[in-house]
PDB file of C-alpha atoms in Angstrom:
ATOM      1  CA  UNK K  10     -14.475   5.422 -36.801  1.00  0.00           C
ATOM      2  CA  UNK K  11     -15.726   3.974 -40.092  1.00  0.00           C
ATOM      3  CA  UNK K  12     -17.965   0.947 -40.211  1.00  0.00           C
ATOM      4  CA  UNK K  13     -15.683  -1.960 -41.118  1.00  0.00           C
ATOM      5  CA  UNK K  14     -18.319  -4.182 -42.728  1.00  0.00           C
ATOM      6  CA  UNK K  15     -17.077  -6.218 -45.688  1.00  0.00           C
ATOM      7  CA  UNK K  16     -20.207  -5.680 -47.781  1.00  0.00           C
ATOM      8  CA  UNK K  17     -21.501  -2.162 -47.120  1.00  0.00           C
ATOM      9  CA  UNK K  18     -19.580   0.918 -48.200  1.00  0.00           C
ATOM     10  CA  UNK K  19     -17.601   2.233 -45.247  1.00  0.00           C
ATOM     11  CA  UNK K  20     -17.789   6.007 -44.857  1.00  0.00           C
ATOM     12  CA  UNK K  21     -14.945   7.696 -43.022  1.00  0.00           C
ATOM     13  CA  UNK K  22     -15.682  11.344 -42.214  1.00  0.00           C
ATOM     14  CA  UNK K  23     -13.107  13.710 -40.735  1.00  0.00           C
ATOM     15  CA  UNK K  24     -12.740  17.447 -40.167  1.00  0.00           C
ATOM     16  CA  UNK K  25     -10.274  19.383 -42.291  1.00  0.00           C
ATOM     17  CA  UNK K  26      -9.421  22.978 -43.203  1.00  0.00           C
ATOM     18  CA  UNK K  27     -11.372  25.411 -41.010  1.00  0.00           C
ATOM     19  CA  UNK K  28     -14.855  23.928 -41.284  1.00  0.00           C
ATOM     20  CA  UNK K  29     -14.832  21.352 -44.105  1.00  0.00           C
ATOM     21  CA  UNK K  30     -15.448  17.640 -43.844  1.00  0.00           C
ATOM     22  CA  UNK K  31     -13.432  15.123 -45.823  1.00  0.00           C
ATOM     23  CA  UNK K  32     -15.022  11.844 -46.915  1.00  0.00           C
ATOM     24  CA  UNK K  33     -13.555   8.506 -47.893  1.00  0.00           C
ATOM     25  CA  UNK K  34     -15.925   5.772 -49.041  1.00  0.00           C
ATOM     26  CA  UNK K  35     -14.332   2.324 -49.025  1.00  0.00           C
ATOM     27  CA  UNK K  36     -15.973  -0.595 -50.809  1.00  0.00           C
ATOM     28  CA  UNK K  37     -14.008  -3.722 -49.987  1.00  0.00           C
ATOM     29  CA  UNK K  38     -15.791  -5.980 -52.490  1.00  0.00           C
ATOM     30  CA  UNK K  39     -14.556  -3.899 -55.445  1.00  0.00           C
ATOM     31  CA  UNK K  40     -11.321  -2.820 -53.750  1.00  0.00           C
ATOM     32  CA  UNK K  41     -12.351   0.806 -54.292  1.00  0.00           C
ATOM     33  CA  UNK K  42     -11.752   3.827 -52.109  1.00  0.00           C
ATOM     34  CA  UNK K  43     -13.642   6.891 -53.266  1.00  0.00           C
ATOM     35  CA  UNK K  44     -12.703  10.365 -52.098  1.00  0.00           C
ATOM     36  CA  UNK K  45     -15.634  12.785 -52.171  1.00  0.00           C
ATOM     37  CA  UNK K  46     -14.056  16.125 -53.115  1.00  0.00           C
ATOM     38  CA  UNK K  47     -10.468  16.978 -52.217  1.00  0.00           C
ATOM     39  CA  UNK K  48     -10.481  19.854 -49.708  1.00  0.00           C
ATOM     40  CA  UNK K  49      -7.249  18.986 -47.881  1.00  0.00           C
ATOM     41  CA  UNK K  50      -5.075  16.534 -49.825  1.00  0.00           C
ATOM     42  CA  UNK K  51      -2.489  15.996 -47.096  1.00  0.00           C
ATOM     43  CA  UNK K  52      -5.128  15.195 -44.485  1.00  0.00           C
ATOM     44  CA  UNK K  53      -7.025  12.976 -46.917  1.00  0.00           C
ATOM     45  CA  UNK K  54      -3.930  10.969 -47.879  1.00  0.00           C
ATOM     46  CA  UNK K  55      -2.918  10.653 -44.237  1.00  0.00           C
ATOM     47  CA  UNK K  56      -6.352   9.352 -43.286  1.00  0.00           C
ATOM     48  CA  UNK K  57      -6.444   6.867 -46.166  1.00  0.00           C
ATOM     49  CA  UNK K  58      -2.992   5.563 -45.284  1.00  0.00           C
ATOM     50  CA  UNK K  59      -3.928   5.155 -41.623  1.00  0.00           C
ATOM     51  CA  UNK K  60      -6.860   2.948 -42.660  1.00  0.00           C
ATOM     52  CA  UNK K  61      -4.832   0.959 -45.164  1.00  0.00           C
ATOM     53  CA  UNK K  62      -6.962   2.218 -48.037  1.00  0.00           C
ATOM     54  CA  UNK K  63      -5.625   3.311 -51.426  1.00  0.00           C
ATOM     55  CA  UNK K  64      -7.680   6.058 -53.066  1.00  0.00           C
ATOM     56  CA  UNK K  65      -8.890   4.831 -56.466  1.00  0.00           C
ATOM     57  CA  UNK K  66     -11.319   7.635 -57.382  1.00  0.00           C
ATOM     58  CA  UNK K  67     -12.145  11.244 -56.591  1.00  0.00           C
ATOM     59  CA  UNK K  68     -15.737  12.359 -57.130  1.00  0.00           C
ATOM     60  CA  UNK K  69     -15.968  16.146 -57.218  1.00  0.00           C
ATOM     61  CA  UNK K  70     -19.212  18.005 -56.529  1.00  0.00           C
ATOM     62  CA  UNK K  71     -18.154  21.398 -57.914  1.00  0.00           C
ATOM     63  CA  UNK K  72     -15.206  23.540 -58.870  1.00  0.00           C
ATOM     64  CA  UNK K  73     -14.433  25.570 -55.733  1.00  0.00           C
ATOM     65  CA  UNK K  74     -10.889  25.168 -54.442  1.00  0.00           C
ATOM     66  CA  UNK K  75     -11.994  23.733 -51.089  1.00  0.00           C
ATOM     67  CA  UNK K  76     -13.649  20.915 -53.051  1.00  0.00           C
ATOM     68  CA  UNK K  77     -11.359  20.244 -55.999  1.00  0.00           C
ATOM     69  CA  UNK K  78      -8.115  21.978 -55.086  1.00  0.00           C
ATOM     70  CA  UNK K  79      -6.470  18.759 -53.905  1.00  0.00           C
ATOM     71  CA  UNK K  80      -7.153  16.770 -57.059  1.00  0.00           C
ATOM     72  CA  UNK K  81      -3.674  17.069 -58.513  1.00  0.00           C
ATOM     73  CA  UNK K  82      -1.756  16.094 -55.384  1.00  0.00           C
ATOM     74  CA  UNK K  83      -3.976  13.114 -54.589  1.00  0.00           C
ATOM     75  CA  UNK K  84      -3.842  11.860 -58.167  1.00  0.00           C
ATOM     76  CA  UNK K  85      -0.061  12.247 -58.259  1.00  0.00           C
ATOM     77  CA  UNK K  86       0.265  10.197 -55.070  1.00  0.00           C
ATOM     78  CA  UNK K  87      -2.257   7.472 -55.898  1.00  0.00           C
ATOM     79  CA  UNK K  88      -2.886   7.423 -59.658  1.00  0.00           C
ATOM     80  CA  UNK K  89      -6.619   7.690 -58.928  1.00  0.00           C
ATOM     81  CA  UNK K  90      -9.245   8.502 -61.535  1.00  0.00           C
ATOM     82  CA  UNK K  91     -11.100  11.825 -61.124  1.00  0.00           C
ATOM     83  CA  UNK K  92     -14.745  12.369 -62.080  1.00  0.00           C
ATOM     84  CA  UNK K  93     -16.865  15.493 -61.730  1.00  0.00           C
ATOM     85  CA  UNK K  94     -18.537  18.399 -63.520  1.00  0.00           C
ATOM     86  CA  UNK K  95     -16.571  20.005 -66.346  1.00  0.00           C
ATOM     87  CA  UNK K  96     -16.296  23.255 -64.341  1.00  0.00           C
ATOM     88  CA  UNK K  97     -13.657  21.542 -62.177  1.00  0.00           C
ATOM     89  CA  UNK K  98     -11.281  21.787 -65.096  1.00  0.00           C
ATOM     90  CA  UNK K  99     -12.683  24.782 -66.984  1.00  0.00           C
ATOM     91  CA  UNK K 100     -12.994  27.050 -63.933  1.00  0.00           C
ATOM     92  CA  UNK K 101     -10.296  25.769 -61.551  1.00  0.00           C
ATOM     93  CA  UNK K 102      -7.959  24.093 -64.053  1.00  0.00           C
ATOM     94  CA  UNK K 103      -7.893  21.054 -61.778  1.00  0.00           C
ATOM     95  CA  UNK K 104      -7.355  17.609 -63.331  1.00  0.00           C
ATOM     96  CA  UNK K 105     -10.482  15.751 -64.402  1.00  0.00           C
ATOM     97  CA  UNK K 106     -10.596  12.409 -66.227  1.00  0.00           C
ATOM     98  CA  UNK K 107     -14.321  12.057 -66.819  1.00  0.00           C
ATOM     99  CA  UNK K 108     -17.081  14.652 -66.983  1.00  0.00           C
ATOM    100  CA  UNK K 109     -20.382  14.133 -65.155  1.00  0.00           C
ATOM    101  CA  UNK K 110     -23.491  16.278 -65.421  1.00  0.00           C
ATOM    102  CA  UNK K 111     -26.215  14.329 -63.611  1.00  0.00           C
ATOM    103  CA  UNK K 112     -28.214  11.279 -64.614  1.00  0.00           C
ATOM    104  CA  UNK K 113     -25.237   8.924 -64.712  1.00  0.00           C
ATOM    105  CA  UNK K 114     -24.903   5.799 -62.568  1.00  0.00           C
ATOM    106  CA  UNK K 115     -21.391   4.922 -61.441  1.00  0.00           C
ATOM    107  CA  UNK K 116     -20.648   1.276 -60.697  1.00  0.00           C
ATOM    108  CA  UNK K 117     -18.016  -0.010 -58.312  1.00  0.00           C
ATOM    109  CA  UNK K 118     -18.612  -3.743 -58.390  1.00  0.00           C
ATOM    110  CA  UNK K 119     -22.113  -4.182 -56.964  1.00  0.00           C
ATOM    111  CA  UNK K 120     -22.092  -0.664 -55.496  1.00  0.00           C
ATOM    112  CA  UNK K 121     -24.031   1.859 -57.566  1.00  0.00           C
ATOM    113  CA  UNK K 122     -23.783   5.620 -57.102  1.00  0.00           C
ATOM    114  CA  UNK K 123     -26.328   7.849 -58.799  1.00  0.00           C
ATOM    115  CA  UNK K 124     -25.199  11.277 -59.982  1.00  0.00           C
ATOM    116  CA  UNK K 125     -27.754  14.027 -59.323  1.00  0.00           C
ATOM    117  CA  UNK K 126     -27.704  17.412 -61.062  1.00  0.00           C
ATOM    118  CA  UNK K 127     -27.968  19.974 -58.245  1.00  0.00           C
ATOM    119  CA  UNK K 128     -26.934  23.350 -59.691  1.00  0.00           C
ATOM    120  CA  UNK K 129     -27.412  26.668 -57.940  1.00  0.00           C
ATOM    121  CA  UNK K 130     -24.398  27.128 -55.697  1.00  0.00           C
ATOM    122  CA  UNK K 131     -22.428  26.750 -58.933  1.00  0.00           C
ATOM    123  CA  UNK K 132     -23.888  26.185 -62.373  1.00  0.00           C
ATOM    124  CA  UNK K 133     -22.706  22.581 -62.707  1.00  0.00           C
ATOM    125  CA  UNK K 134     -22.838  21.365 -59.103  1.00  0.00           C
ATOM    126  CA  UNK K 135     -23.649  17.670 -58.751  1.00  0.00           C
ATOM    127  CA  UNK K 136     -24.392  15.358 -55.819  1.00  0.00           C
ATOM    128  CA  UNK K 137     -23.804  11.641 -55.282  1.00  0.00           C
ATOM    129  CA  UNK K 138     -26.489   9.282 -53.968  1.00  0.00           C
ATOM    130  CA  UNK K 139     -26.041   5.649 -52.904  1.00  0.00           C
ATOM    131  CA  UNK K 140     -29.628   4.313 -52.940  1.00  0.00           C
ATOM    132  CA  UNK K 141     -28.793   0.867 -51.545  1.00  0.00           C
ATOM    133  CA  UNK K 142     -27.625   2.437 -48.289  1.00  0.00           C
ATOM    134  CA  UNK K 143     -29.563   5.744 -48.190  1.00  0.00           C
ATOM    135  CA  UNK K 144     -26.457   7.924 -48.308  1.00  0.00           C
ATOM    136  CA  UNK K 145     -26.090  11.216 -50.193  1.00  0.00           C
ATOM    137  CA  UNK K 146     -23.049  13.452 -50.553  1.00  0.00           C
ATOM    138  CA  UNK K 147     -24.442  16.863 -51.433  1.00  0.00           C
ATOM    139  CA  UNK K 148     -21.423  19.185 -51.399  1.00  0.00           C
ATOM    140  CA  UNK K 149     -22.572  22.761 -50.848  1.00  0.00           C
ATOM    141  CA  UNK K 150     -26.143  22.397 -52.141  1.00  0.00           C
ATOM    142  CA  UNK K 151     -27.723  21.423 -48.827  1.00  0.00           C
ATOM    143  CA  UNK K 152     -26.469  21.841 -45.264  1.00  0.00           C
ATOM    144  CA  UNK K 153     -27.940  20.819 -41.953  1.00  0.00           C
ATOM    145  CA  UNK K 154     -30.661  23.492 -41.517  1.00  0.00           C
ATOM    146  CA  UNK K 155     -29.262  25.453 -44.447  1.00  0.00           C
ATOM    147  CA  UNK K 156     -28.170  25.535 -48.069  1.00  0.00           C
ATOM    148  CA  UNK K 157     -25.248  26.951 -50.001  1.00  0.00           C
ATOM    149  CA  UNK K 158     -24.990  30.515 -51.157  1.00  0.00           C
ATOM    150  CA  UNK K 159     -26.435  31.132 -54.603  1.00  0.00           C
ATOM    151  CA  UNK K 160     -23.158  32.246 -56.183  1.00  0.00           C
ATOM    152  CA  UNK K 161     -23.915  31.380 -59.807  1.00  0.00           C
ATOM    153  CA  UNK K 162     -27.416  29.990 -60.198  1.00  0.00           C
ATOM    154  CA  UNK K 163     -30.897  31.462 -60.213  1.00  0.00           C
ATOM    155  CA  UNK K 164     -33.621  30.877 -57.592  1.00  0.00           C
ATOM    156  CA  UNK K 165     -35.702  28.486 -59.694  1.00  0.00           C
ATOM    157  CA  UNK K 166     -32.598  26.430 -60.540  1.00  0.00           C
ATOM    158  CA  UNK K 167     -31.484  26.185 -56.919  1.00  0.00           C
ATOM    159  CA  UNK K 168     -34.987  25.475 -55.646  1.00  0.00           C
ATOM    160  CA  UNK K 169     -35.346  22.623 -58.150  1.00  0.00           C
ATOM    161  CA  UNK K 170     -32.035  21.197 -56.929  1.00  0.00           C
ATOM    162  CA  UNK K 171     -33.238  21.272 -53.338  1.00  0.00           C
ATOM    163  CA  UNK K 172     -36.431  19.526 -54.401  1.00  0.00           C
ATOM    164  CA  UNK K 173     -34.331  16.841 -56.107  1.00  0.00           C
ATOM    165  CA  UNK K 174     -32.601  16.111 -52.812  1.00  0.00           C
ATOM    166  CA  UNK K 175     -35.827  16.465 -50.834  1.00  0.00           C
ATOM    167  CA  UNK K 176     -37.421  13.767 -53.002  1.00  0.00           C
ATOM    168  CA  UNK K 177     -35.001  11.164 -51.658  1.00  0.00           C
ATOM    169  CA  UNK K 178     -36.248   8.844 -48.902  1.00  0.00           C
ATOM    170  CA  UNK K 179     -36.610  10.300 -45.411  1.00  0.00           C
ATOM    171  CA  UNK K 180     -34.051   7.769 -44.156  1.00  0.00           C
ATOM    172  CA  UNK K 181     -31.326   9.280 -46.346  1.00  0.00           C
ATOM    173  CA  UNK K 182     -28.247  10.367 -44.440  1.00  0.00           C
ATOM    174  CA  UNK K 183     -27.058  13.692 -45.802  1.00  0.00           C
ATOM    175  CA  UNK K 184     -23.301  14.230 -45.828  1.00  0.00           C
ATOM    176  CA  UNK K 185     -22.645  17.883 -46.574  1.00  0.00           C
ATOM    177  CA  UNK K 186     -19.281  19.579 -46.890  1.00  0.00           C
ATOM    178  CA  UNK K 187     -19.206  22.033 -43.974  1.00  0.00           C
ATOM    179  CA  UNK K 188     -19.978  22.330 -40.276  1.00  0.00           C
ATOM    180  CA  UNK K 189     -22.229  25.390 -40.455  1.00  0.00           C
ATOM    181  CA  UNK K 190     -25.035  23.937 -38.390  1.00  0.00           C
ATOM    182  CA  UNK K 191     -25.211  26.161 -35.319  1.00  0.00           C
ATOM    183  CA  UNK K 192     -25.138  29.338 -37.420  1.00  0.00           C
ATOM    184  CA  UNK K 193     -27.863  27.858 -39.603  1.00  0.00           C
ATOM    185  CA  UNK K 194     -29.851  26.954 -36.496  1.00  0.00           C
ATOM    186  CA  UNK K 195     -29.732  30.527 -35.238  1.00  0.00           C
ATOM    187  CA  UNK K 196     -31.103  31.800 -38.537  1.00  0.00           C
ATOM    188  CA  UNK K 197     -33.761  29.080 -38.810  1.00  0.00           C
ATOM    189  CA  UNK K 198     -35.076  29.869 -35.330  1.00  0.00           C
ATOM    190  CA  UNK K 199     -35.239  33.560 -36.201  1.00  0.00           C
ATOM    191  CA  UNK K 200     -37.692  32.970 -39.067  1.00  0.00           C
ATOM    192  CA  UNK K 201     -39.474  29.821 -37.835  1.00  0.00           C
ATOM    193  CA  UNK K 202     -39.699  30.315 -34.055  1.00  0.00           C
ATOM    194  CA  UNK K 203     -42.897  28.291 -33.546  1.00  0.00           C
ATOM    195  CA  UNK K 204     -41.489  25.114 -35.124  1.00  0.00           C
ATOM    196  CA  UNK K 205     -41.388  22.606 -32.259  1.00  0.00           C
ATOM    197  CA  UNK K 206     -39.407  20.080 -34.309  1.00  0.00           C
ATOM    198  CA  UNK K 207     -36.806  22.743 -34.994  1.00  0.00           C
ATOM    199  CA  UNK K 208     -36.498  23.749 -31.357  1.00  0.00           C
ATOM    200  CA  UNK K 209     -36.124  20.150 -30.203  1.00  0.00           C
ATOM    201  CA  UNK K 210     -33.633  19.390 -32.955  1.00  0.00           C
ATOM    202  CA  UNK K 211     -31.709  22.512 -32.063  1.00  0.00           C
ATOM    203  CA  UNK K 212     -31.277  21.327 -28.495  1.00  0.00           C
ATOM    204  CA  UNK K 213     -29.697  18.083 -29.712  1.00  0.00           C
ATOM    205  CA  UNK K 214     -27.429  19.929 -32.144  1.00  0.00           C
ATOM    206  CA  UNK K 215     -26.138  22.247 -29.428  1.00  0.00           C
ATOM    207  CA  UNK K 216     -25.383  19.247 -27.229  1.00  0.00           C
ATOM    208  CA  UNK K 217     -23.384  17.641 -30.029  1.00  0.00           C
ATOM    209  CA  UNK K 218     -21.295  20.733 -30.647  1.00  0.00           C
ATOM    210  CA  UNK K 219     -20.778  21.315 -26.916  1.00  0.00           C
ATOM    211  CA  UNK K 220     -19.285  17.808 -26.826  1.00  0.00           C
ATOM    212  CA  UNK K 221     -17.127  18.668 -29.868  1.00  0.00           C
ATOM    213  CA  UNK K 222     -19.022  16.152 -31.987  1.00  0.00           C
ATOM    214  CA  UNK K 223     -20.109  16.691 -35.614  1.00  0.00           C
ATOM    215  CA  UNK K 224     -23.718  17.393 -36.522  1.00  0.00           C
ATOM    216  CA  UNK K 225     -23.179  15.568 -39.811  1.00  0.00           C
ATOM    217  CA  UNK K 226     -24.598  13.379 -41.236  1.00  0.00           C
ATOM    218  CA  UNK K 227     -28.045  14.838 -40.887  1.00  0.00           C
ATOM    219  CA  UNK K 228     -31.243  12.880 -41.492  1.00  0.00           C
ATOM    220  CA  UNK K 229     -33.234  14.057 -44.509  1.00  0.00           C
ATOM    221  CA  UNK K 230     -36.572  13.381 -42.808  1.00  0.00           C
ATOM    222  CA  UNK K 231     -35.615  15.768 -40.018  1.00  0.00           C
ATOM    223  CA  UNK K 232     -34.362  18.335 -42.522  1.00  0.00           C
ATOM    224  CA  UNK K 233     -37.727  18.263 -44.280  1.00  0.00           C
ATOM    225  CA  UNK K 234     -39.356  19.262 -40.994  1.00  0.00           C
ATOM    226  CA  UNK K 235     -36.853  21.874 -39.882  1.00  0.00           C
ATOM    227  CA  UNK K 236     -34.731  23.272 -42.715  1.00  0.00           C
ATOM    228  CA  UNK K 237     -36.312  26.542 -43.914  1.00  0.00           C
ATOM    229  CA  UNK K 238     -34.798  26.153 -47.379  1.00  0.00           C
ATOM    230  CA  UNK K 239     -36.650  22.866 -47.900  1.00  0.00           C
ATOM    231  CA  UNK K 240     -39.936  24.371 -46.733  1.00  0.00           C
ATOM    232  CA  UNK K 241     -40.346  27.257 -49.191  1.00  0.00           C
ATOM    233  CA  UNK K 242     -43.476  25.601 -50.609  1.00  0.00           C
ATOM    234  CA  UNK K 243     -45.026  24.982 -47.181  1.00  0.00           C
ATOM    235  CA  UNK K 244     -48.124  27.237 -47.171  1.00  0.00           C
ATOM    236  CA  UNK K 245     -48.109  27.771 -43.406  1.00  0.00           C
ATOM    237  CA  UNK K 246     -44.444  28.763 -43.420  1.00  0.00           C
ATOM    238  CA  UNK K 247     -44.885  30.992 -46.490  1.00  0.00           C
ATOM    239  CA  UNK K 248     -47.853  32.659 -44.816  1.00  0.00           C
ATOM    240  CA  UNK K 249     -45.788  33.292 -41.688  1.00  0.00           C
ATOM    241  CA  UNK K 250     -43.233  35.043 -43.906  1.00  0.00           C
ATOM    242  CA  UNK K 251     -46.002  37.065 -45.557  1.00  0.00           C
ATOM    243  CA  UNK K 252     -45.327  35.413 -48.915  1.00  0.00           C
ATOM    244  CA  UNK K 253     -48.237  33.018 -49.338  1.00  0.00           C
ATOM    245  CA  UNK K 254     -49.138  34.547 -52.718  1.00  0.00           C
ATOM    246  CA  UNK K 255     -45.653  34.093 -54.140  1.00  0.00           C
ATOM    247  CA  UNK K 256     -44.223  31.200 -56.164  1.00  0.00           C
ATOM    248  CA  UNK K 257     -42.097  28.776 -54.150  1.00  0.00           C
ATOM    249  CA  UNK K 258     -38.877  29.755 -55.907  1.00  0.00           C
ATOM    250  CA  UNK K 259     -39.507  33.368 -54.922  1.00  0.00           C
ATOM    251  CA  UNK K 260     -40.069  32.350 -51.317  1.00  0.00           C
ATOM    252  CA  UNK K 261     -36.798  30.426 -51.482  1.00  0.00           C
ATOM    253  CA  UNK K 262     -35.003  33.460 -52.931  1.00  0.00           C
ATOM    254  CA  UNK K 263     -36.401  35.629 -50.139  1.00  0.00           C
ATOM    255  CA  UNK K 264     -35.170  33.215 -47.463  1.00  0.00           C
ATOM    256  CA  UNK K 265     -31.765  32.958 -49.124  1.00  0.00           C
ATOM    257  CA  UNK K 266     -31.424  36.753 -49.214  1.00  0.00           C
ATOM    258  CA  UNK K 267     -32.439  36.960 -45.561  1.00  0.00           C
ATOM    259  CA  UNK K 268     -29.727  34.421 -44.679  1.00  0.00           C
ATOM    260  CA  UNK K 269     -27.136  36.315 -46.728  1.00  0.00           C
ATOM    261  CA  UNK K 270     -27.852  39.409 -44.651  1.00  0.00           C
ATOM    262  CA  UNK K 271     -28.335  37.678 -41.308  1.00  0.00           C
TER     263      UNK K 271
END
């Protein structure tokens, strides 16, 4: 259930499609309800209605259909305003009212949301960070113990995006778009078997999934210790992979290719 505080943004997270998460962020003070991406418009509208919230905005992270495919239906039902990278319209032909590219600050009353440029999964992928409450919605750039596939970007671009997210405070709660965690855990353990933090974290994650509970949000501080894709510049880890003489973006690319073939 969402936190029903009158001052803090209330995040409602719910499963949809096969492995996506839907997110509604309600800010009572500004009478705003923000939908992060639009993977399953019927489920999203149903959830908003059940909470008595009217969606006022959609913030898209990137153009893929399981992130922006519900824009039209939700806007038709609610009249909401849609913001996101231009690829949402140019690649998917989904409605978009305002283009974002990173560096903007969105204001909903006293709630500020920073837009971060995080390309790599797609060329114009962006993420949304609420600094006042240490919350980040990162789409398909970062997952619990993983990262998105590098469909369009280059290793240096994607690695820089991961460093952008990694630079946020350790307390940041990372809301990613998919429940891929156990598969990511299996891969992480295969290439980082001596990581005690990873093994301990993995035990907790398995317990959550065994109880049919989500592993999201994940804590950024823990991800910095355990996520192999955030540790490409860790000299001990790079040495374990036999890549201590390589640039960090090349280590990242190597790990990403290993995951693709895992």
